[in-house]
Coordinates of C-alpha atoms in Angstrom, one line a residue:
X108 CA -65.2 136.8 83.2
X109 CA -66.3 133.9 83.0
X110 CA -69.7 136.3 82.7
X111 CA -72.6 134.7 84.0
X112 CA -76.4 135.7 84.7
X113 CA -76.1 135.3 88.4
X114 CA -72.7 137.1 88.4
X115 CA -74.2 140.1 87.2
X116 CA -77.4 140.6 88.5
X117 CA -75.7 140.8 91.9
X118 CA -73.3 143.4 90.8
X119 CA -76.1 145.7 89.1
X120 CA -78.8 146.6 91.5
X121 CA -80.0 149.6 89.9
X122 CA -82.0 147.7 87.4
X123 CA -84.5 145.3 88.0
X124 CA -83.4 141.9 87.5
X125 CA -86.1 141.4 85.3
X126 CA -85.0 143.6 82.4
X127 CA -81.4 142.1 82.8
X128 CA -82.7 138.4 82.8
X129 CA -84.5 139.5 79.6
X130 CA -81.3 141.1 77.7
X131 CA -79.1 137.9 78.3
X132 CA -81.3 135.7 77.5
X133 CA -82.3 137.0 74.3
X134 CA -78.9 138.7 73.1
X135 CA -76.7 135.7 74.2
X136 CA -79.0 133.1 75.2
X137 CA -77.9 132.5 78.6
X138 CA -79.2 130.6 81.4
X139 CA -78.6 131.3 85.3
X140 CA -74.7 129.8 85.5
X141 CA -74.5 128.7 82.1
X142 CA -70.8 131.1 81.1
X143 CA -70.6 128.8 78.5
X144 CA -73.7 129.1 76.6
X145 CA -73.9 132.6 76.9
X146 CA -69.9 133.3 75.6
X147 CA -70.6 130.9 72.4
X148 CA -73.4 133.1 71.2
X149 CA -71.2 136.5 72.1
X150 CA -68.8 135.4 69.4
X151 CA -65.7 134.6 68.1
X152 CA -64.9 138.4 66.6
X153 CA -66.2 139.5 70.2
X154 CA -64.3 137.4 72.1
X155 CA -61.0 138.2 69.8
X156 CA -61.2 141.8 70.4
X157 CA -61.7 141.4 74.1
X158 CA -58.7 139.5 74.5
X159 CA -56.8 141.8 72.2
X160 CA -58.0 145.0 74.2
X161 CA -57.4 143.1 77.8
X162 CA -53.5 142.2 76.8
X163 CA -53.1 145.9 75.2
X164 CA -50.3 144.1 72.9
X165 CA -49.7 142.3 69.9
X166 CA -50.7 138.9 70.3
X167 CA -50.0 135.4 68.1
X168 CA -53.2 133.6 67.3
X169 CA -52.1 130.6 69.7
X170 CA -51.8 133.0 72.2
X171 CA -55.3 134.3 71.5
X172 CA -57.1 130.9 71.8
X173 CA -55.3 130.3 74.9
X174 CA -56.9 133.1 76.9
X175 CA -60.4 133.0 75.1
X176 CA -60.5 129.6 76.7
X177 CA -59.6 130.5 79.7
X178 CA -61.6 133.4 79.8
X179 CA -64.8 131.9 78.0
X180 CA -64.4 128.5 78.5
X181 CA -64.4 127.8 74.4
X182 CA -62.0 126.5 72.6
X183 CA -61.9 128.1 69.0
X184 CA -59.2 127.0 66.4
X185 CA -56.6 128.5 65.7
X186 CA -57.2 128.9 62.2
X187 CA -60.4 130.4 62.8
X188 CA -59.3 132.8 65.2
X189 CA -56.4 133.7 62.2
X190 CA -60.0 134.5 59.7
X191 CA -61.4 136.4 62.4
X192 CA -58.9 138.4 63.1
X193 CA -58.4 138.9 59.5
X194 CA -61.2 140.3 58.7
X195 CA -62.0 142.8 61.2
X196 CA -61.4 146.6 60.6
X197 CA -60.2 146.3 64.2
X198 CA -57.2 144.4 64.1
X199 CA -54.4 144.5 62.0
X200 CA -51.5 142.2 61.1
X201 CA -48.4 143.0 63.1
X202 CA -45.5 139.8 62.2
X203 CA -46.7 136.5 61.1
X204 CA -49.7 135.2 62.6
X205 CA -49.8 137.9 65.3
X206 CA -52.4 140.8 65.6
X207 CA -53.3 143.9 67.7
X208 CA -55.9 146.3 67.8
X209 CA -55.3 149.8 66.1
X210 CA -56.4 151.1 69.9
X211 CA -53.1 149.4 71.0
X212 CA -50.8 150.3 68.5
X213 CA -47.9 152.8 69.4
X214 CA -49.4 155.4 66.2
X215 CA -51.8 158.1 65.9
X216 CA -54.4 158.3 63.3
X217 CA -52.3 160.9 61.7
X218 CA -49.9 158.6 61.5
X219 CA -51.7 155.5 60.5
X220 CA -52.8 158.2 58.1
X221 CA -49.2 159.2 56.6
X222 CA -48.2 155.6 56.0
X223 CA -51.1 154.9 54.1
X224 CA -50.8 157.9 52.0
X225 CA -46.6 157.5 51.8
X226 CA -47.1 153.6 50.1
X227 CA -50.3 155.0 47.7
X228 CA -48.2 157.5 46.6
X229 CA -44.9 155.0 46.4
X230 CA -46.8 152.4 44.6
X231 CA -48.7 154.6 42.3
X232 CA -45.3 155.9 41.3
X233 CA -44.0 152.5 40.2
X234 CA -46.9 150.9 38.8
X235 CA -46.5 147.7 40.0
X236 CA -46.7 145.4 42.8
X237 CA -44.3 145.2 45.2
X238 CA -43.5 142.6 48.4
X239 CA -44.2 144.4 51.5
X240 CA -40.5 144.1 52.5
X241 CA -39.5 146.3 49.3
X242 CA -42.3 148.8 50.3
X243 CA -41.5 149.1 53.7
X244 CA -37.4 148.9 52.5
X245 CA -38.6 151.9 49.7
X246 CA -40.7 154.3 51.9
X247 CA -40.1 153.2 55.5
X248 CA -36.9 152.1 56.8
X249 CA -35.5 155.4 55.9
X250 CA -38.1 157.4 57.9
X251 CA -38.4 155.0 60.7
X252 CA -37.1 157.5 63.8
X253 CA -40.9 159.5 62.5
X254 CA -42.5 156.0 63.6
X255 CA -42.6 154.0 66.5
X256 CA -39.8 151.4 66.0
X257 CA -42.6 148.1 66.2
X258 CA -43.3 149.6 62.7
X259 CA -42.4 146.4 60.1
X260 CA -43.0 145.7 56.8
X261 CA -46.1 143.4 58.7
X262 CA -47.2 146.3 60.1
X263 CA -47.3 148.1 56.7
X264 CA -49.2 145.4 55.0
X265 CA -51.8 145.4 57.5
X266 CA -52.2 149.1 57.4
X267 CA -52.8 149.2 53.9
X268 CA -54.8 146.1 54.0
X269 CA -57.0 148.0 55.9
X270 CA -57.4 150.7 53.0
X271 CA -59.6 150.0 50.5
X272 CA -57.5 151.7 47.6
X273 CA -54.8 148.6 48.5
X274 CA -55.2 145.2 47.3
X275 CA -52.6 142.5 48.3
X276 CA -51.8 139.1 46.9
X277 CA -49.8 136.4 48.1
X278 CA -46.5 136.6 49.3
X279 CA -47.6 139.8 50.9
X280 CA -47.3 141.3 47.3
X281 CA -49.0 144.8 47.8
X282 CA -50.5 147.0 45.2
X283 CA -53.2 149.2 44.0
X284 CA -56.8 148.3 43.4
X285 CA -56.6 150.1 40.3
X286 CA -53.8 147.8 39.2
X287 CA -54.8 145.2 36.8
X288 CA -55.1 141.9 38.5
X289 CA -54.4 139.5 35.7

């Protein structure tokens, strides 16, 4: 990275250069040296989880744009990077305006899996919605040597945000989708 047309055709000789020509310039629109062109249309959700996966850690979303533009030469802002990362059902929320992938996360499914069920279960309980610091206070903090200790009540909102039996509101306010939302 920066990936380029050139780069690659001299690293794969098994296929014809043809066939590899063809593929980047159709899927990504690149030219011969052009890293830019190409890296614009491979995309911003693309590009996030690359840098994500390559840094193995949580990162902030000013971090993030940093090493996309150094990587892909584009400059994405930051707020955009903050809706992209947002919305993908790779990445979760892990402190304020910081994300990692769920590859990178010190849980296991099964775990991933227990925390979800542990706040459905808490929150159907109660009834209501609750702030993700009374959740994580509630269910969590008790519990934590089961967990890796990066878990925090961030964490927890992002996991559940994740699930589609969650909903959560401002504040990170977190409750049930089969709460009424008026």
């Amino acid at each position: 990275v920066p990936l380029t047309l050139d780069s690659v055709l001299r690293s794969i000789t098994s296929v014809p250069g043809f066939y590899i020509r063809e593929y980047f310039q159709s899927k990504w629109g690149a030219d011969a040296d052009d890293a830019t062109n190409a890296a614009r249309r491979y995309g911003a959700s693309r590009m996030c989880i690359d840098v994500l996966r390559k840094a193995g850690r949580p990162l902030h979303t000013s971090d993030v744009r940093a090493r996309i533009c150094a990587l892909f030469y584009v400059d994405i802002e930051e707020h955009a990077i903050n809706a992209t990362l947002g919305r993908l059902r790779e990445a979760v929320i892990s402190a304020p305006g910081t994300y990692a992938l769920y590859e990178c996360l010190p849980f296991t499914a099964v775990q991933i899996k227990e925390i979800r069920e542990a706040a459905h279960e808490h929150l159907a309980s109660r009834g209501v919605f609750l702030s993700s610091k009374v959740l994580f206070d509630h269910v969590f903090a008790q519990c934590s040597a089961a967990y890796a200790s990066d878990l925090n009540h961030y964490l927890v909102m992002g996991i559940v945000q994740d699930d589609e039996r969650f909903t959560t509101k401002r504040g990170n306010m977190i409750g049930l989708a089969t709460f009424d939302l008026n």
